[in-house]
mmCIF file of C-alpha atoms and ligand atoms in Angstrom:
data_model
loop_
_atom_site.group_PDB
_atom_site.id
_atom_site.type_symbol
_atom_site.label_atom_id
_atom_site.label_comp_id
_atom_site.label_asym_id
_atom_site.label_seq_id
_atom_site.Cartn_x
_atom_site.Cartn_y
_atom_site.Cartn_z
ATOM 1 C CA MET A 1 16.435 12.239 21.497
ATOM 2 C CA LEU A 2 17.963 9.473 19.733
ATOM 3 C CA LYS A 3 19.850 9.629 16.252
ATOM 4 C CA PHE A 4 18.830 6.594 14.271
ATOM 5 C CA THR A 5 21.755 6.387 12.039
ATOM 6 C CA LYS A 6 20.706 3.130 9.657
ATOM 7 C CA LYS A 7 19.816 3.228 5.565
ATOM 8 C CA ASP A 8 18.526 0.451 5.628
ATOM 9 C CA ILE A 9 16.956 -2.187 7.419
ATOM 10 C CA LEU A 10 17.909 -5.553 6.463
ATOM 11 C CA GLU A 11 17.553 -8.111 9.593
ATOM 12 C CA ILE A 12 16.925 -7.644 13.234
ATOM 13 C CA SER A 13 20.557 -8.016 13.829
ATOM 14 C CA SER A 14 21.697 -5.114 12.558
ATOM 15 C CA LEU A 15 19.637 -3.071 14.643
ATOM 16 C CA SER A 16 21.009 -1.915 18.893
ATOM 17 C CA VAL A 17 18.301 -1.804 21.253
ATOM 18 C CA ASP A 18 18.954 1.575 21.144
ATOM 19 C CA ASP A 19 17.760 1.332 17.360
ATOM 20 C CA ILE A 20 14.849 -0.924 18.777
ATOM 21 C CA SER A 21 13.624 1.365 20.989
ATOM 22 C CA LEU A 22 13.536 4.731 19.114
ATOM 23 C CA ILE A 23 11.392 2.755 16.661
ATOM 24 C CA LEU A 24 8.687 1.034 18.821
ATOM 25 C CA ASP A 25 8.869 4.784 20.379
ATOM 26 C CA THR A 26 8.362 6.259 16.601
ATOM 27 C CA ALA A 27 5.440 4.130 15.619
ATOM 28 C CA GLU A 28 4.078 4.281 19.324
ATOM 29 C CA ARG A 29 3.723 8.440 18.144
ATOM 30 C CA MET A 30 2.825 7.605 14.464
ATOM 31 C CA LYS A 31 -0.307 5.740 15.794
ATOM 32 C CA GLU A 32 -2.668 8.783 16.871
ATOM 33 C CA ILE A 33 -1.893 10.536 13.348
ATOM 34 C CA SER A 34 -4.140 6.320 11.811
ATOM 35 C CA GLU A 35 -6.882 7.418 14.731
ATOM 36 C CA ARG A 36 -7.697 10.690 13.136
ATOM 37 C CA PRO A 37 -10.710 11.665 11.194
ATOM 38 C CA VAL A 38 -7.874 12.784 8.479
ATOM 39 C CA LYS A 39 -5.549 10.330 8.626
ATOM 40 C CA LYS A 40 -2.148 11.897 6.998
ATOM 41 C CA VAL A 41 0.012 13.956 7.598
ATOM 42 C CA PRO A 42 2.146 15.846 5.866
ATOM 43 C CA THR A 43 5.602 14.584 7.378
ATOM 44 C CA LEU A 44 7.248 12.339 4.113
ATOM 45 C CA ARG A 45 5.338 15.041 1.730
ATOM 46 C CA GLY A 46 8.042 14.967 -1.737
ATOM 47 C CA LYS A 47 9.146 11.288 -0.673
ATOM 48 C CA THR A 48 8.729 7.880 -3.274
ATOM 49 C CA VAL A 49 8.248 5.045 -2.305
ATOM 50 C CA VAL A 50 8.452 2.377 -4.413
ATOM 51 C CA LEU A 51 6.953 -1.256 -3.465
ATOM 52 C CA TYR A 52 8.441 -4.167 -5.113
ATOM 53 C CA PHE A 53 6.775 -7.302 -4.043
ATOM 54 C CA TYR A 54 8.282 -10.924 -5.922
ATOM 55 C CA GLU A 55 5.930 -12.236 -3.422
ATOM 56 C CA PRO A 56 2.380 -12.477 -2.933
ATOM 57 C CA SER A 57 1.627 -10.247 0.361
ATOM 58 C CA THR A 58 -1.381 -9.431 1.642
ATOM 59 C CA ARG A 59 -0.164 -6.863 5.392
ATOM 60 C CA THR A 60 3.368 -6.497 4.614
ATOM 61 C CA ARG A 61 2.371 -5.373 1.380
ATOM 62 C CA THR A 62 -0.983 -2.940 2.234
ATOM 63 C CA SER A 63 0.399 -1.427 5.202
ATOM 64 C CA PHE A 64 3.626 -0.282 4.118
ATOM 65 C CA ASP A 65 1.547 1.511 1.409
ATOM 66 C CA ILE A 66 -0.748 2.560 3.716
ATOM 67 C CA ALA A 67 2.462 3.946 5.710
ATOM 68 C CA ALA A 68 3.390 5.801 3.120
ATOM 69 C CA LYS A 69 0.276 8.307 1.932
ATOM 70 C CA ARG A 70 -1.051 8.756 5.614
ATOM 71 C CA LEU A 71 2.524 10.121 5.661
ATOM 72 C CA SER A 72 2.069 11.937 2.086
ATOM 73 C CA ALA A 73 4.852 10.308 0.418
ATOM 74 C CA ASP A 74 4.775 9.176 -3.369
ATOM 75 C CA SER A 75 4.291 5.199 -3.384
ATOM 76 C CA ILE A 76 4.882 2.726 -6.483
ATOM 77 C CA SER A 77 3.248 -0.646 -6.033
ATOM 78 C CA LEU A 78 5.501 -3.168 -8.886
ATOM 79 C CA SER A 79 5.552 -6.651 -8.341
ATOM 80 C CA GLY A 80 7.500 -10.149 -10.132
ATOM 81 C CA SER A 81 4.806 -10.922 -12.030
ATOM 82 C CA THR A 82 3.518 -7.771 -13.620
ATOM 83 C CA SER A 83 7.260 -6.702 -14.005
ATOM 84 C CA SER A 84 10.290 -6.802 -16.814
ATOM 85 C CA MET A 85 11.594 -9.421 -15.150
ATOM 86 C CA VAL A 86 9.630 -12.154 -16.794
ATOM 87 C CA LYS A 87 11.571 -11.105 -19.299
ATOM 88 C CA GLY A 88 14.856 -11.852 -17.992
ATOM 89 C CA GLU A 89 15.433 -8.991 -16.608
ATOM 90 C CA THR A 90 17.946 -9.852 -12.977
ATOM 91 C CA LEU A 91 17.299 -7.782 -9.764
ATOM 92 C CA LEU A 92 20.484 -5.910 -10.000
ATOM 93 C CA ASP A 93 18.819 -4.168 -13.553
ATOM 94 C CA THR A 94 15.971 -3.828 -12.282
ATOM 95 C CA ALA A 95 16.921 -1.908 -9.367
ATOM 96 C CA ARG A 96 19.099 0.488 -11.078
ATOM 97 C CA ASN A 97 16.416 1.192 -13.716
ATOM 98 C CA LEU A 98 14.027 2.027 -10.145
ATOM 99 C CA GLU A 99 17.162 3.311 -9.067
ATOM 100 C CA ALA A 100 17.839 5.484 -11.749
ATOM 101 C CA MET A 101 14.307 7.456 -11.183
ATOM 102 C CA LYS A 102 15.505 8.152 -7.891
ATOM 103 C CA PRO A 103 13.262 6.756 -5.285
ATOM 104 C CA ASP A 104 13.813 8.018 -1.300
ATOM 105 C CA VAL A 105 12.923 4.493 -1.362
ATOM 106 C CA ILE A 106 12.439 0.839 -1.574
ATOM 107 C CA VAL A 107 10.372 -1.325 0.012
ATOM 108 C CA LEU A 108 11.922 -5.077 -1.194
ATOM 109 C CA ARG A 109 10.232 -9.126 -0.476
ATOM 110 C CA HIS A 110 12.048 -11.689 -3.035
ATOM 111 C CA PRO A 111 12.358 -15.026 -2.509
ATOM 112 C CA SER A 112 15.539 -15.713 -2.271
ATOM 113 C CA ALA A 113 17.475 -14.929 1.781
ATOM 114 C CA GLY A 114 20.018 -12.239 0.982
ATOM 115 C CA ALA A 115 18.010 -10.149 -1.978
ATOM 116 C CA PRO A 116 17.581 -6.720 -0.180
ATOM 117 C CA HIS A 117 21.901 -6.652 1.105
ATOM 118 C CA ILE A 118 22.521 -7.070 -2.514
ATOM 119 C CA LEU A 119 20.528 -4.563 -3.663
ATOM 120 C CA ALA A 120 20.891 -2.111 0.038
ATOM 121 C CA LYS A 121 24.456 -2.045 -1.835
ATOM 122 C CA ALA A 122 24.100 -1.228 -5.317
ATOM 123 C CA VAL A 123 21.828 1.874 -4.799
ATOM 124 C CA SER A 124 21.769 4.541 -2.621
ATOM 125 C CA ALA A 125 17.521 4.389 -1.694
ATOM 126 C CA SER A 126 16.846 2.868 1.453
ATOM 127 C CA ILE A 127 16.479 -0.299 1.475
ATOM 128 C CA ILE A 128 12.940 -1.726 3.151
ATOM 129 C CA ASN A 129 13.368 -6.168 4.056
ATOM 130 C CA ALA A 130 10.323 -6.750 3.758
ATOM 131 C CA GLY A 131 10.589 -10.499 3.257
ATOM 132 C CA ASP A 132 13.361 -12.285 1.692
ATOM 133 C CA GLY A 133 12.728 -16.314 1.409
ATOM 134 C CA MET A 134 13.198 -17.729 5.094
ATOM 135 C CA HIS A 135 15.370 -15.545 6.399
ATOM 136 C CA ALA A 136 14.138 -12.282 8.162
ATOM 137 C CA HIS A 137 11.262 -10.714 8.103
ATOM 138 C CA PRO A 138 12.753 -7.750 10.459
ATOM 139 C CA THR A 139 9.398 -5.677 10.027
ATOM 140 C CA GLN A 140 7.222 -7.970 11.763
ATOM 141 C CA ALA A 141 9.273 -8.432 14.105
ATOM 142 C CA LEU A 142 9.641 -5.098 15.188
ATOM 143 C CA LEU A 143 5.533 -5.522 14.853
ATOM 144 C CA ASP A 144 5.471 -7.703 17.225
ATOM 145 C CA MET A 145 7.796 -6.185 19.979
ATOM 146 C CA LEU A 146 5.198 -3.589 19.127
ATOM 147 C CA THR A 147 1.955 -5.367 19.806
ATOM 148 C CA VAL A 148 3.406 -7.684 23.166
ATOM 149 C CA LYS A 149 4.801 -3.753 24.744
ATOM 150 C CA GLN A 150 1.248 -2.293 24.066
ATOM 151 C CA HIS A 151 -0.356 -5.360 25.517
ATOM 152 C CA LYS A 152 2.703 -6.027 28.409
ATOM 153 C CA GLY A 153 4.329 -2.907 29.255
ATOM 154 C CA THR A 154 7.966 -4.126 28.718
ATOM 155 C CA LEU A 155 9.136 -6.960 26.749
ATOM 156 C CA SER A 156 11.904 -7.721 29.555
ATOM 157 C CA GLY A 157 11.855 -11.019 31.457
ATOM 158 C CA LEU A 158 8.540 -11.647 29.490
ATOM 159 C CA ARG A 159 8.515 -16.197 27.377
ATOM 160 C CA ILE A 160 7.993 -15.187 24.234
ATOM 161 C CA ALA A 161 6.708 -19.663 23.232
ATOM 162 C CA ILE A 162 7.323 -19.611 19.327
ATOM 163 C CA ILE A 163 5.758 -22.825 17.918
ATOM 164 C CA GLY A 164 4.945 -23.627 14.370
ATOM 165 C CA ASP A 165 6.631 -24.435 11.392
ATOM 166 C CA ILE A 166 10.183 -23.123 12.434
ATOM 167 C CA ALA A 167 12.455 -24.393 9.928
ATOM 168 C CA HIS A 168 10.529 -22.707 6.874
ATOM 169 C CA SER A 169 10.034 -19.172 8.917
ATOM 170 C CA ARG A 170 11.669 -16.332 8.258
ATOM 171 C CA VAL A 171 9.503 -14.570 11.378
ATOM 172 C CA ALA A 172 10.540 -17.364 13.691
ATOM 173 C CA ARG A 173 14.172 -16.105 13.171
ATOM 174 C CA SER A 174 13.080 -12.289 13.266
ATOM 175 C CA ASP A 175 11.134 -12.153 16.247
ATOM 176 C CA CYS A 176 14.177 -14.814 17.990
ATOM 177 C CA GLU A 177 16.899 -12.180 17.187
ATOM 178 C CA GLY A 178 14.957 -8.806 18.684
ATOM 179 C CA PHE A 179 12.810 -10.576 21.756
ATOM 180 C CA ILE A 180 16.531 -12.007 22.890
ATOM 181 C CA LYS A 181 17.104 -8.336 21.916
ATOM 182 C CA MET A 182 14.869 -6.601 23.729
ATOM 183 C CA GLY A 183 15.513 -8.678 26.802
ATOM 184 C CA ALA A 184 12.921 -11.597 27.043
ATOM 185 C CA SER A 185 13.309 -15.543 26.361
ATOM 186 C CA VAL A 186 12.195 -17.477 23.948
ATOM 187 C CA ILE A 187 11.233 -21.293 23.238
ATOM 188 C CA LEU A 188 10.149 -22.427 19.894
ATOM 189 C CA CYS A 189 8.380 -26.178 19.454
ATOM 190 C CA ALA A 190 8.163 -27.801 16.180
ATOM 191 C CA PRO A 191 7.949 -31.137 15.278
ATOM 192 C CA PRO A 192 12.066 -32.701 14.880
ATOM 193 C CA THR A 193 11.093 -32.483 10.906
ATOM 194 C CA LEU A 194 10.941 -28.471 10.991
ATOM 195 C CA MET A 195 13.254 -27.852 14.060
ATOM 196 C CA PRO A 196 16.483 -26.828 12.224
ATOM 197 C CA LYS A 197 19.558 -27.873 13.142
ATOM 198 C CA GLY A 198 21.524 -25.674 15.794
ATOM 199 C CA ILE A 199 19.230 -23.193 15.674
ATOM 200 C CA GLU A 200 20.003 -22.444 20.029
ATOM 201 C CA PHE A 201 22.911 -20.612 18.284
ATOM 202 C CA TYR A 202 20.542 -17.383 18.366
ATOM 203 C CA GLY A 203 19.244 -18.490 22.955
ATOM 204 C CA VAL A 204 16.527 -19.970 22.020
ATOM 205 C CA SER A 205 15.855 -22.690 24.039
ATOM 206 C CA VAL A 206 14.316 -26.118 22.004
ATOM 207 C CA THR A 207 11.035 -28.571 23.013
ATOM 208 C CA PHE A 208 9.009 -31.031 20.900
ATOM 209 C CA ASP A 209 6.356 -31.168 23.342
ATOM 210 C CA ILE A 210 3.878 -28.387 22.729
ATOM 211 C CA ASN A 211 2.886 -28.384 26.529
ATOM 212 C CA GLU A 212 6.509 -27.889 27.454
ATOM 213 C CA ALA A 213 6.036 -24.405 25.487
ATOM 214 C CA ILE A 214 2.601 -23.368 26.694
ATOM 215 C CA GLU A 215 3.151 -23.750 30.393
ATOM 216 C CA GLY A 216 4.393 -20.064 32.126
ATOM 217 C CA ALA A 217 4.442 -18.369 28.647
ATOM 218 C CA ASP A 218 3.137 -14.691 28.658
ATOM 219 C CA VAL A 219 2.979 -15.142 24.283
ATOM 220 C CA ILE A 220 2.260 -17.925 21.948
ATOM 221 C CA MET A 221 3.201 -16.213 18.975
ATOM 222 C CA MET A 222 1.913 -20.063 16.136
ATOM 223 C CA LEU A 223 3.307 -20.171 12.847
ATOM 224 C CA ARG A 224 1.869 -21.386 9.739
ATOM 225 C CA ILE A 225 2.570 -24.341 8.174
ATOM 226 C CA GLN A 226 4.284 -23.307 4.572
ATOM 227 C CA LYS A 227 3.693 -25.539 2.442
ATOM 228 C CA GLU A 228 4.508 -23.417 -0.720
ATOM 229 C CA ARG A 229 8.112 -24.120 1.123
ATOM 230 C CA GLN A 230 7.472 -27.410 2.264
ATOM 231 C CA SER A 231 9.167 -29.382 -1.246
ATOM 232 C CA GLY A 232 8.703 -32.857 0.772
ATOM 233 C CA PHE A 233 6.463 -34.682 3.681
ATOM 234 C CA PHE A 234 7.686 -32.740 7.216
ATOM 235 C CA PHE A 235 5.325 -34.897 9.008
ATOM 236 C CA PRO A 236 2.498 -37.420 8.299
ATOM 237 C CA SER A 237 -0.976 -36.166 8.235
ATOM 238 C CA GLU A 238 -2.493 -32.274 8.174
ATOM 239 C CA ARG A 239 -4.771 -34.094 10.764
ATOM 240 C CA GLU A 240 -1.843 -35.503 12.431
ATOM 241 C CA TYR A 241 0.230 -32.092 13.423
ATOM 242 C CA SER A 242 -2.826 -30.727 14.183
ATOM 243 C CA ARG A 243 -3.151 -32.998 16.709
ATOM 244 C CA ARG A 244 -0.007 -32.886 17.976
ATOM 245 C CA TYR A 245 1.229 -28.967 17.589
ATOM 246 C CA GLY A 246 -1.811 -27.219 16.811
ATOM 247 C CA LEU A 247 -2.797 -24.611 19.767
ATOM 248 C CA ASN A 248 -6.838 -25.262 20.674
ATOM 249 C CA LEU A 249 -8.786 -24.276 23.656
ATOM 250 C CA GLU A 250 -8.381 -28.292 25.352
ATOM 251 C CA LYS A 251 -4.208 -26.800 25.182
ATOM 252 C CA LEU A 252 -4.990 -23.350 25.946
ATOM 253 C CA LYS A 253 -6.488 -24.791 29.120
ATOM 254 C CA SER A 254 -2.914 -25.946 30.063
ATOM 255 C CA ALA A 255 -1.792 -21.500 29.720
ATOM 256 C CA ARG A 256 -1.823 -18.644 31.523
ATOM 257 C CA SER A 257 -4.417 -16.504 32.406
ATOM 258 C CA ASP A 258 -3.532 -13.531 30.465
ATOM 259 C CA VAL A 259 -1.459 -15.153 27.544
ATOM 260 C CA LEU A 260 -1.411 -13.702 25.126
ATOM 261 C CA ILE A 261 -2.195 -15.362 21.248
ATOM 262 C CA MET A 262 -0.142 -14.289 18.089
ATOM 263 C CA HIS A 263 -0.384 -14.951 14.361
ATOM 264 C CA PRO A 264 1.875 -13.429 12.083
ATOM 265 C CA GLY A 265 -0.585 -14.425 9.163
ATOM 266 C CA PRO A 266 -1.746 -15.555 6.802
ATOM 267 C CA ILE A 267 -3.083 -18.362 9.607
ATOM 268 C CA ASN A 268 -4.237 -22.143 8.302
ATOM 269 C CA ARG A 269 -7.668 -22.386 10.438
ATOM 270 C CA GLY A 270 -7.770 -25.275 12.074
ATOM 271 C CA LEU A 271 -4.332 -26.405 10.714
ATOM 272 C CA GLU A 272 -1.522 -24.140 13.281
ATOM 273 C CA ILE A 273 -4.701 -22.355 15.592
ATOM 274 C CA SER A 274 -8.506 -23.331 16.425
ATOM 275 C CA PRO A 275 -10.607 -20.464 14.845
ATOM 276 C CA ASP A 276 -12.132 -20.022 18.784
ATOM 277 C CA VAL A 277 -8.308 -19.488 20.302
ATOM 278 C CA ALA A 278 -7.854 -17.065 16.912
ATOM 279 C CA ASP A 279 -10.817 -15.210 17.422
ATOM 280 C CA GLY A 280 -10.948 -15.654 21.204
ATOM 281 C CA PRO A 281 -10.475 -13.038 23.902
ATOM 282 C CA HIS A 282 -6.887 -13.987 23.892
ATOM 283 C CA SER A 283 -5.840 -13.280 20.707
ATOM 284 C CA ILE A 284 -4.186 -9.774 19.802
ATOM 285 C CA ILE A 285 -3.126 -10.539 16.378
ATOM 286 C CA LEU A 286 -5.507 -8.019 14.817
ATOM 287 C CA ASP A 287 -4.006 -5.413 16.949
ATOM 288 C CA GLN A 288 -0.743 -6.828 14.571
ATOM 289 C CA VAL A 289 -2.101 -5.966 11.619
ATOM 290 C CA THR A 290 -2.895 -2.065 12.926
ATOM 291 C CA ASN A 291 1.102 -1.838 13.691
ATOM 292 C CA GLY A 292 2.304 -3.070 11.186
ATOM 293 C CA VAL A 293 1.095 0.319 9.933
ATOM 294 C CA ALA A 294 2.583 2.455 12.498
ATOM 295 C CA VAL A 295 5.688 0.454 12.721
ATOM 296 C CA ARG A 296 5.899 0.845 8.475
ATOM 297 C CA MET A 297 5.505 4.283 9.430
ATOM 298 C CA ALA A 298 7.971 5.445 11.584
ATOM 299 C CA LEU A 299 10.545 3.575 9.482
ATOM 300 C CA LEU A 300 9.731 5.141 6.521
ATOM 301 C CA TYR A 301 10.341 8.254 8.256
ATOM 302 C CA LEU A 302 13.427 7.143 10.669
ATOM 303 C CA VAL A 303 14.760 6.041 6.925
ATOM 304 C CA THR A 304 14.175 9.058 5.111
ATOM 305 C CA GLY A 305 16.376 11.243 7.763
ATOM 306 C CA GLY A 306 12.887 12.695 9.223
ATOM 307 C CA THR A 307 14.425 14.783 12.234
ATOM 308 C CA ARG A 308 10.413 17.291 12.886
ATOM 309 C CA ASN A 309 8.019 15.597 15.134
ATOM 310 C CA ALA A 310 4.836 13.888 13.215
ATOM 311 C CA ASP A 311 2.685 14.979 16.728
ATOM 312 C CA SER A 312 3.419 18.672 14.792
ATOM 313 C CA ASP A 313 2.878 17.840 11.361
HETATM 314 N N1 CP B 401 2.586 -11.199 7.627
HETATM 315 C C1 CP B 401 3.136 -11.478 6.617
HETATM 316 O O1 CP B 401 3.702 -11.202 6.509
HETATM 317 O O2 CP B 401 1.777 -10.910 5.689
HETATM 318 P P1 CP B 401 2.055 -11.465 4.256
HETATM 319 O O3 CP B 401 2.091 -13.055 3.732
HETATM 320 O O4 CP B 401 0.371 -10.576 3.939
HETATM 321 O O5 CP B 401 2.690 -9.685 4.413
#
């Protein structure tokens, strides 16, 4: 059996193909625990997980909390607004004080790119990046890969179209790294103003035409327009954006008959995706959410050095 040696989960680029395969395989096994009448195993009894979220979150925070509890770890939630950060305490001081209470894992979401990397160097607890600024969201990419693999049987050889606000999306960056590492091809689509210069560095192709992105795609990942990170006007109006880059049933007609529709959430319904597509037969958006728990259970298990087989607990 492969051994997981990483202390921290900071970004997809620091994970090998074997690491990702091990995480996805472990998540597959963890998923079964959530189907049981009693959704709890003692695997991480005695371990402590701190969830430190400086930015709002529904899916990531809740699924980490559920994941910790299903494995019998103690989880403690802290938000930016209720921590001593509001009194001026720095991130590093906060981390050192949390460390003094001997947590095993700190899950951090932070508006600044690189914040989890700073923490990882400063403390001995494992750090899991739950989203840092516009940089990375590795656990989202892992759950996205798991979801596609479950539906298609493989990631290798698939064509993944990622459409929307690429410029402000940490999900796009992590998804590009993950899917390409696992043998898929990725095409990115956005208005020129929301497409970062040099993004081809990731090995992706780029188009500004949504029909070109959709054509032949096995998976269409729609991204949220991140209004909270946009300091100016990147398109003339939401109506114009929706008309050109929003996914609706009309545009979906040119897609493959077995295309999968994904979205990391939260959704701006009617802006980047129409409700009939988001809730339609091709959508696997809620499967992504379900898999978020399994992937985060796997990560908590692996970074804490779990060696026991979760099935036998
Ligand atoms: N996908 C995602 O990160 O959602 P939340 O912001 O709700 O955690």
